[in-house]
Coordinates of N, CA and C in Angstrom, one line a residue:
M239 N 25.1 -12.3 -49.0 CA 23.9 -12.6 -48.3 C 23.4 -11.3 -47.6
R240 N 22.1 -11.1 -47.7 CA 21.5 -9.9 -47.0 C 20.4 -10.4 -46.0
L241 N 20.6 -9.9 -44.8 CA 19.7 -10.2 -43.7 C 19.0 -9.0 -43.1
T242 N 18.0 -9.1 -42.3 CA 17.3 -8.0 -41.7 C 17.3 -8.3 -40.2
A243 N 17.6 -7.3 -39.4 CA 17.5 -7.4 -37.9 C 16.8 -6.2 -37.4
R244 N 16.5 -6.2 -36.1 CA 15.9 -5.1 -35.4 C 16.9 -4.5 -34.4
E245 N 16.8 -3.2 -34.3 CA 17.7 -2.5 -33.3 C 17.3 -3.2 -31.9
G246 N 18.4 -3.5 -31.2 CA 18.2 -4.1 -29.9 C 18.4 -5.6 -29.9
D247 N 18.4 -6.2 -31.2 CA 18.8 -7.6 -31.3 C 20.3 -7.7 -30.9
D248 N 20.6 -8.9 -30.4 CA 22.0 -9.1 -29.9 C 22.9 -9.4 -31.1
K249 N 22.4 -10.3 -32.0 CA 23.3 -10.7 -33.1 C 22.5 -11.3 -34.2
V250 N 23.1 -11.5 -35.4 CA 22.5 -12.2 -36.5 C 23.5 -13.3 -36.8
E251 N 23.0 -14.4 -37.4 CA 23.8 -15.5 -37.8 C 23.5 -15.9 -39.2
A252 N 24.5 -16.3 -39.9 CA 24.3 -16.7 -41.3 C 25.1 -18.0 -41.6
S253 N 24.7 -18.7 -42.6 CA 25.5 -19.9 -43.0 C 25.7 -19.9 -44.5
Y254 N 26.9 -20.1 -44.9 CA 27.3 -20.2 -46.3 C 27.7 -21.6 -46.6
P255 N 27.2 -22.2 -47.6 CA 27.6 -23.5 -48.0 C 29.0 -23.5 -48.6
V256 N 29.9 -24.4 -48.3 CA 31.2 -24.5 -48.8 C 31.4 -25.9 -49.3
K257 N 32.0 -26.1 -50.5 CA 32.2 -27.4 -51.1 C 33.5 -27.4 -51.8
N258 N 34.3 -28.5 -51.7 CA 35.5 -28.7 -52.4 C 35.1 -29.3 -53.7
T259 N 35.2 -28.5 -54.8 CA 34.8 -29.0 -56.1 C 36.0 -29.6 -56.9
G260 N 37.2 -29.5 -56.3 CA 38.4 -30.0 -57.0 C 38.7 -31.5 -56.7
S261 N 39.8 -31.9 -57.2 CA 40.2 -33.3 -57.1 C 41.2 -33.6 -56.0
Q262 N 41.7 -32.5 -55.3 CA 42.7 -32.6 -54.3 C 42.1 -32.1 -52.9
I263 N 42.7 -32.5 -51.9 CA 42.3 -32.1 -50.5 C 42.7 -30.6 -50.5
V264 N 41.8 -29.8 -49.9 CA 42.0 -28.4 -49.7 C 42.0 -28.1 -48.2
K265 N 43.1 -27.4 -47.8 CA 43.2 -27.0 -46.4 C 42.9 -25.5 -46.3
V266 N 42.0 -25.1 -45.4 CA 41.6 -23.7 -45.2 C 42.7 -23.2 -44.2
T267 N 43.5 -22.2 -44.7 CA 44.6 -21.7 -43.9 C 44.2 -20.6 -43.0
S268 N 43.1 -19.8 -43.4 CA 42.6 -18.7 -42.5 C 41.3 -18.3 -42.9
I269 N 40.5 -17.8 -42.0 CA 39.2 -17.1 -42.2 C 39.3 -15.8 -41.5
E270 N 39.3 -14.7 -42.3 CA 39.4 -13.4 -41.8 C 38.1 -12.6 -41.9
T271 N 37.8 -11.8 -40.8 CA 36.7 -10.9 -40.8 C 37.2 -9.5 -40.7
G272 N 36.4 -8.6 -41.1 CA 36.8 -7.2 -41.1 C 36.9 -6.5 -39.8
C273 N 36.2 -7.1 -38.8 CA 36.3 -6.4 -37.4 C 36.0 -7.4 -36.4
G274 N 36.2 -7.0 -35.1 CA 35.9 -7.9 -34.0 C 34.5 -8.3 -33.7
C275 N 33.6 -7.5 -34.4 CA 32.1 -7.8 -34.2 C 31.6 -9.0 -35.0
T276 N 32.5 -9.5 -35.9 CA 32.1 -10.5 -36.8 C 33.0 -11.7 -36.6
S277 N 32.5 -12.9 -36.5 CA 33.3 -14.1 -36.4 C 32.8 -15.1 -37.4
A278 N 33.7 -16.0 -37.9 CA 33.3 -17.0 -38.9 C 34.1 -18.3 -38.6
R279 N 33.4 -19.4 -38.8 CA 34.2 -20.7 -38.6 C 33.6 -21.8 -39.4
L280 N 34.4 -22.7 -39.8 CA 34.1 -24.0 -40.4 C 34.3 -25.1 -39.4
T281 N 33.5 -26.2 -39.5 CA 33.8 -27.3 -38.6 C 35.0 -28.1 -39.1
Q282 N 35.4 -28.0 -40.3 CA 36.6 -28.7 -40.9 C 37.5 -27.7 -41.5
T283 N 38.8 -27.9 -41.3 CA 39.8 -27.1 -42.0 C 40.4 -27.8 -43.2
R284 N 40.1 -29.1 -43.3 CA 40.6 -29.9 -44.5 C 39.3 -30.5 -45.1
L285 N 39.2 -30.1 -46.4 CA 38.1 -30.6 -47.2 C 38.5 -31.6 -48.2
L286 N 38.0 -32.9 -48.1 CA 38.3 -33.9 -49.1 C 37.6 -33.5 -50.4
P287 N 38.0 -34.0 -51.6 CA 37.3 -33.7 -52.8 C 35.8 -34.1 -52.7
G288 N 35.0 -33.2 -53.1 CA 33.5 -33.3 -53.0 C 32.9 -33.1 -51.6
A289 N 33.8 -32.8 -50.6 CA 33.3 -32.6 -49.2 C 32.6 -31.3 -49.1
K290 N 31.6 -31.3 -48.2 CA 30.8 -30.0 -48.0 C 30.9 -29.6 -46.5
D291 N 30.7 -28.4 -46.3 CA 30.7 -27.8 -44.9 C 29.9 -26.5 -45.0
D292 N 29.6 -26.0 -43.8 CA 28.9 -24.7 -43.7 C 29.8 -23.7 -43.0
L293 N 30.0 -22.6 -43.6 CA 30.7 -21.5 -42.9 C 29.7 -20.8 -42.1
R294 N 29.9 -20.8 -40.8 CA 28.9 -20.2 -39.9 C 29.5 -18.8 -39.5
V295 N 28.7 -17.8 -39.7 CA 29.1 -16.4 -39.5 C 28.2 -15.8 -38.4
T296 N 28.8 -15.1 -37.4 CA 28.0 -14.4 -36.4 C 28.4 -13.0 -36.4
F297 N 27.5 -12.1 -36.5 CA 27.7 -10.6 -36.5 C 27.0 -10.1 -35.2
K298 N 27.8 -9.5 -34.3 CA 27.2 -8.9 -33.1 C 26.8 -7.5 -33.4
L299 N 25.5 -7.1 -33.2 CA 25.0 -5.8 -33.6 C 25.6 -4.7 -32.7
E300 N 25.7 -4.9 -31.5 CA 26.4 -3.9 -30.5 C 25.9 -2.5 -30.7
G301 N 24.5 -2.3 -30.8 CA 24.0 -1.0 -30.9 C 24.0 -0.4 -32.3
R302 N 24.4 -1.1 -33.3 CA 24.4 -0.5 -34.6 C 23.0 -0.4 -35.2
V303 N 22.8 0.5 -36.1 CA 21.6 0.7 -36.8 C 21.9 1.0 -38.3
G304 N 20.9 0.8 -39.2 CA 21.1 1.1 -40.6 C 21.7 -0.1 -41.3
S305 N 22.3 0.2 -42.5 CA 22.8 -0.9 -43.4 C 24.3 -1.1 -43.0
Q306 N 24.6 -2.4 -42.8 CA 26.0 -2.8 -42.4 C 26.5 -3.8 -43.4
S307 N 27.7 -3.7 -43.7 CA 28.4 -4.7 -44.7 C 29.6 -5.2 -44.0
K308 N 29.8 -6.5 -44.0 CA 30.9 -7.2 -43.3 C 31.5 -8.2 -44.3
L309 N 32.9 -8.1 -44.5 CA 33.6 -8.9 -45.5 C 34.2 -10.1 -44.7
I310 N 34.1 -11.3 -45.3 CA 34.7 -12.5 -44.8 C 35.6 -13.0 -45.9
T311 N 36.9 -13.2 -45.6 CA 37.8 -13.7 -46.6 C 38.3 -15.1 -46.1
I312 N 38.2 -16.1 -47.1 CA 38.7 -17.4 -46.8 C 39.9 -17.7 -47.6
K313 N 41.0 -18.1 -47.0 CA 42.3 -18.4 -47.7 C 42.5 -19.9 -47.5
T314 N 43.0 -20.5 -48.6 CA 43.3 -21.9 -48.6 C 44.8 -22.1 -49.1
D315 N 45.2 -23.4 -49.1 CA 46.6 -23.7 -49.5 C 46.7 -23.9 -51.0
E316 N 45.6 -23.6 -51.7 CA 45.6 -23.7 -53.2 C 46.4 -22.5 -53.8
S317 N 47.6 -22.8 -54.3 CA 48.4 -21.7 -54.8 C 47.9 -21.0 -56.0
D318 N 47.0 -21.7 -56.8 CA 46.5 -21.1 -58.0 C 45.1 -20.5 -57.9
H319 N 44.7 -20.3 -56.6 CA 43.4 -19.7 -56.4 C 43.5 -18.5 -55.5
E320 N 42.8 -17.5 -55.9 CA 42.7 -16.2 -55.0 C 41.8 -16.6 -53.8
P321 N 42.0 -15.8 -52.7 CA 41.1 -16.0 -51.6 C 39.6 -15.8 -52.0
T322 N 38.7 -16.5 -51.3 CA 37.3 -16.3 -51.6 C 36.8 -15.2 -50.6
Q323 N 36.1 -14.3 -51.2 CA 35.5 -13.2 -50.4 C 34.0 -13.3 -50.4
L324 N 33.4 -13.2 -49.2 CA 32.0 -13.2 -49.0 C 31.5 -12.0 -48.3
W325 N 30.4 -11.5 -48.7 CA 29.8 -10.3 -48.0 C 28.6 -10.7 -47.2
L326 N 28.5 -10.2 -46.0 CA 27.3 -10.3 -45.2 C 26.8 -8.9 -45.1
K327 N 25.6 -8.7 -45.5 CA 24.9 -7.4 -45.5 C 23.7 -7.5 -44.5
V328 N 23.6 -6.6 -43.6 CA 22.5 -6.7 -42.6 C 21.9 -5.3 -42.5
D329 N 20.6 -5.2 -42.7 CA 19.8 -4.0 -42.5 C 19.2 -4.1 -41.1
I330 N 19.7 -3.2 -40.3 CA 19.2 -3.1 -38.9 C 18.2 -2.0 -38.8
I331 N 16.9 -2.4 -38.6 CA 15.8 -1.5 -38.6 C 15.6 -0.9 -37.2
S332 N 15.6 0.4 -37.1 CA 15.3 1.1 -35.8 C 13.8 1.4 -35.7
P333 N 13.2 1.3 -34.6 CA 11.8 1.7 -34.4 C 11.6 3.2 -34.7
V334 N 12.6 4.0 -34.5 CA 12.5 5.4 -34.7 C 13.8 5.9 -35.4
V335 N 13.7 6.9 -36.2 CA 14.9 7.5 -36.8 C 14.8 9.0 -36.4
V336 N 15.9 9.5 -35.8 CA 15.9 10.9 -35.3 C 17.0 11.6 -36.1
Q337 N 16.5 12.7 -36.8 CA 17.4 13.5 -37.6 C 17.1 15.0 -37.4
P338 N 18.0 15.9 -37.3 CA 19.4 15.6 -37.0 C 19.6 15.3 -35.5
R339 N 20.7 14.8 -35.1 CA 20.9 14.5 -33.6 C 21.7 15.7 -33.0
M340 N 22.0 16.7 -33.8 CA 22.7 17.8 -33.2 C 22.2 19.1 -33.9
V341 N 21.8 20.1 -33.1 CA 21.4 21.4 -33.6 C 22.3 22.4 -33.0
F342 N 22.6 23.5 -33.7 CA 23.4 24.5 -33.2 C 23.0 25.9 -33.7
W343 N 23.4 26.9 -32.9 CA 23.2 28.3 -33.1 C 24.6 29.0 -33.0
R344 N 24.8 30.0 -33.8 CA 26.0 30.8 -33.6 C 25.7 31.9 -32.5
A345 N 26.8 32.3 -31.9 CA 26.6 33.4 -30.9 C 25.9 34.6 -31.5
G346 N 24.9 35.1 -30.9 CA 24.2 36.3 -31.5 C 23.0 36.0 -32.4
D347 N 22.9 34.7 -32.8 CA 21.7 34.3 -33.6 C 20.4 34.5 -32.8
P348 N 19.3 34.7 -33.5 CA 18.0 34.8 -32.8 C 17.7 33.5 -32.1
T349 N 17.0 33.6 -31.0 CA 16.7 32.4 -30.2 C 15.5 31.6 -30.7
E350 N 15.5 31.4 -32.0 CA 14.4 30.7 -32.7 C 14.6 29.2 -32.4
P351 N 13.5 28.5 -32.2 CA 13.7 27.0 -32.0 C 14.1 26.3 -33.3
K352 N 14.8 25.2 -33.1 CA 15.1 24.4 -34.3 C 14.5 23.0 -34.1
A353 N 14.1 22.4 -35.2 CA 13.3 21.1 -35.1 C 14.2 19.9 -35.4
V354 N 13.9 18.9 -34.6 CA 14.4 17.6 -34.8 C 13.3 16.7 -35.2
E355 N 13.4 15.9 -36.3 CA 12.3 15.1 -36.7 C 12.5 13.7 -36.2
V356 N 11.4 13.1 -35.7 CA 11.4 11.8 -35.1 C 10.4 11.0 -36.0
V357 N 11.0 10.1 -36.8 CA 10.1 9.3 -37.7 C 9.9 7.9 -37.1
L358 N 8.7 7.5 -37.0 CA 8.3 6.2 -36.4 C 8.2 5.2 -37.5
T359 N 8.8 4.0 -37.3 CA 8.8 2.9 -38.2 C 7.4 2.3 -38.2
P360 N 6.7 2.2 -39.4 CA 5.4 1.6 -39.4 C 5.4 0.2 -38.8
G361 N 4.3 -0.1 -38.1 CA 4.2 -1.4 -37.5 C 4.8 -1.6 -36.2
E362 N 5.6 -0.6 -35.7 CA 6.2 -0.7 -34.4 C 5.3 -0.1 -33.3
E363 N 5.3 -0.6 -32.1 CA 4.6 0.0 -31.0 C 5.6 1.0 -30.3
V364 N 5.5 2.2 -30.7 CA 6.4 3.3 -30.2 C 5.5 4.4 -29.6
K365 N 5.9 4.8 -28.4 CA 5.3 6.0 -27.7 C 6.5 6.9 -27.4
L366 N 6.2 8.2 -27.7 CA 7.2 9.2 -27.4 C 7.0 9.7 -26.0
G367 N 8.1 9.9 -25.3 CA 8.1 10.4 -23.9 C 8.7 11.8 -23.9
E368 N 9.0 12.2 -22.7 CA 9.6 13.6 -22.6 C 11.0 13.7 -23.0
A369 N 11.4 14.9 -23.4 CA 12.8 15.2 -23.7 C 13.3 16.1 -22.7
T370 N 14.4 15.7 -22.0 CA 14.9 16.5 -20.9 C 16.3 17.0 -21.2
C371 N 16.7 18.2 -20.8 CA 18.0 18.8 -21.0 C 18.8 18.6 -19.8
D372 N 20.1 18.5 -20.0 CA 21.1 18.4 -18.9 C 21.3 19.8 -18.2
T373 N 21.0 20.9 -18.9 CA 21.2 22.2 -18.4 C 19.9 23.0 -18.6
G374 N 19.8 24.1 -17.9 CA 18.6 25.0 -18.1 C 18.8 26.0 -19.3
D375 N 19.8 25.8 -20.1 CA 20.1 26.7 -21.2 C 19.2 26.5 -22.4
F376 N 18.5 25.4 -22.4 CA 17.6 25.1 -23.6 C 16.3 24.5 -23.0
T377 N 15.2 24.7 -23.9 CA 13.9 24.1 -23.6 C 13.5 23.2 -24.7
T378 N 12.6 22.3 -24.5 CA 12.1 21.4 -25.5 C 10.6 21.4 -25.5
S379 N 10.0 21.2 -26.6 CA 8.6 21.0 -26.7 C 8.2 20.1 -28.0
W380 N 7.1 19.4 -27.9 CA 6.7 18.6 -29.0 C 5.8 19.4 -29.9
E381 N 6.0 19.3 -31.2 CA 5.1 19.9 -32.2 C 4.5 18.8 -33.1
K382 N 3.3 18.8 -33.3 CA 2.7 17.7 -34.1 C 3.1 18.0 -35.6
A383 N 3.7 17.0 -36.2 CA 4.1 17.2 -37.6 C 2.9 17.0 -38.5
K384 N 3.0 17.5 -39.7 CA 1.9 17.3 -40.7 C 1.9 16.0 -41.4
T385 N 3.0 15.2 -41.3 CA 3.1 13.9 -41.9 C 2.8 12.8 -40.9
P386 N 1.9 11.9 -41.1 CA 1.6 10.8 -40.2 C 2.9 10.0 -39.9
G387 N 3.0 9.6 -38.6 CA 4.2 8.8 -38.3 C 5.5 9.7 -38.0
V388 N 5.3 11.0 -38.1 CA 6.4 11.9 -37.9 C 6.1 12.9 -36.7
A389 N 7.0 13.0 -35.8 CA 6.8 14.0 -34.7 C 8.0 15.0 -34.8
R390 N 7.8 16.2 -34.3 CA 8.9 17.2 -34.3 C 9.2 17.6 -32.9
L391 N 10.4 17.6 -32.5 CA 10.9 18.1 -31.2 C 11.5 19.4 -31.5
L392 N 11.0 20.4 -30.8 CA 11.5 21.8 -31.0 C 12.5 22.0 -29.8
I393 N 13.7 22.5 -30.2 CA 14.7 22.8 -29.2 C 15.0 24.3 -29.3
K394 N 15.0 25.0 -28.1 CA 15.1 26.5 -28.1 C 16.1 26.9 -27.1
P395 N 17.2 27.7 -27.5 CA 18.1 28.2 -26.5 C 17.5 29.3 -25.6
A396 N 17.9 29.4 -24.4 CA 17.4 30.5 -23.5 C 18.0 31.8 -24.1
N397 N 19.2 31.8 -24.5 CA 19.9 32.9 -25.1 C 21.0 32.4 -26.0
T398 N 21.5 33.3 -26.8 CA 22.7 32.9 -27.6 C 23.9 33.9 -27.4
T399 N 23.9 34.5 -26.3 CA 25.0 35.5 -26.0 C 26.3 34.8 -25.6
K400 N 26.3 33.6 -25.1 CA 27.5 32.9 -24.7 C 27.5 31.5 -25.2
P401 N 28.6 30.9 -25.4 CA 28.7 29.5 -25.8 C 28.2 28.6 -24.7
T402 N 27.4 27.6 -25.1 CA 26.9 26.6 -24.2 C 26.6 25.3 -25.0
T403 N 26.6 24.2 -24.3 CA 26.2 22.9 -24.8 C 25.4 22.1 -23.9
T404 N 24.4 21.3 -24.4 CA 23.7 20.4 -23.5 C 23.4 19.2 -24.2
Q405 N 23.2 18.1 -23.5 CA 22.6 16.9 -24.0 C 21.1 16.9 -23.7
I406 N 20.4 16.4 -24.7 CA 19.0 16.2 -24.5 C 18.7 14.8 -24.6
H407 N 18.0 14.3 -23.6 CA 17.7 12.8 -23.5 C 16.2 12.6 -23.9
L408 N 16.0 12.0 -25.0 CA 14.7 11.8 -25.6 C 14.3 10.4 -25.2
N409 N 13.2 10.3 -24.4 CA 12.7 9.0 -23.9 C 11.7 8.5 -24.9
I410 N 11.9 7.2 -25.3 CA 11.0 6.6 -26.3 C 10.7 5.2 -25.7
F411 N 9.5 4.8 -25.8 CA 9.1 3.5 -25.3 C 8.7 2.6 -26.5
V412 N 9.4 1.5 -26.7 CA 9.2 0.6 -27.7 C 8.6 -0.7 -27.1
K413 N 7.4 -1.0 -27.3 CA 6.7 -2.1 -26.7 C 6.8 -2.0 -25.2
D414 N 6.6 -0.8 -24.7 CA 6.7 -0.4 -23.3 C 8.1 -0.6 -22.6
V415 N 9.1 -0.7 -23.4 CA 10.5 -0.8 -22.9 C 11.1 0.6 -23.2
R416 N 11.6 1.2 -22.2 CA 12.2 2.6 -22.3 C 13.6 2.5 -23.0
K417 N 13.7 3.4 -24.0 CA 15.0 3.6 -24.7 C 15.3 5.1 -24.7
V418 N 16.5 5.5 -24.5 CA 16.9 6.9 -24.4 C 17.8 7.2 -25.6
I419 N 17.4 8.2 -26.4 CA 18.3 8.7 -27.5 C 18.8 10.0 -27.1
T420 N 20.1 10.2 -27.2 CA 20.8 11.4 -26.8 C 21.0 12.3 -28.0
L421 N 20.5 13.6 -27.9 CA 20.7 14.6 -28.9 C 21.6 15.7 -28.3
Y422 N 22.1 16.6 -29.1 CA 23.0 17.7 -28.6 C 22.5 19.0 -29.2
A423 N 22.5 20.0 -28.3 CA 22.2 21.4 -28.7 C 23.4 22.3 -28.3
I424 N 23.8 23.1 -29.2 CA 25.1 23.9 -29.0 C 24.9 25.3 -29.4
V425 N 25.4 26.2 -28.6 CA 25.5 27.6 -29.0 C 27.1 27.8 -29.0
R426 N 27.6 28.3 -30.2 CA 29.0 28.5 -30.3 C 29.4 29.8 -30.9

């Protein structure tokens, strides 16, 4: 099953129909999920012949973005049957995609700025705010990109004579709600 969610959503839920197509009672001995972020349950653990149920699956997004795949394995007391495996696939759409999230210079490199692309998802109400550095070792500025829906954040080191690292906090407003994306700039 493939679902779509938005970054910031709490969870997604899915339901898989389950039916005992055999002539004997089937007991579900376990339902396993690949991680703690996914839970699955049936209302019955014993299914009479012809009985139906729904396997209810909840996947907590917990800040994830992009394509996610979660495996659910159902084991029964049927000795002649392999466990049933189900896949839950969720595409979590972010209102912005920032690439790369880390830029670096080697000691002695020219202090040329490096660009981070911020791609806005079409149809989303997104406003870009300021980008602030934790230290004074780097500066940031916005450059208008040539492609619609794309902005470029330029990051420039003050110098590259000594190793230094900073976090850059990129403020983004999605439907007027502030979101902070952290980037890293490093001289090594």
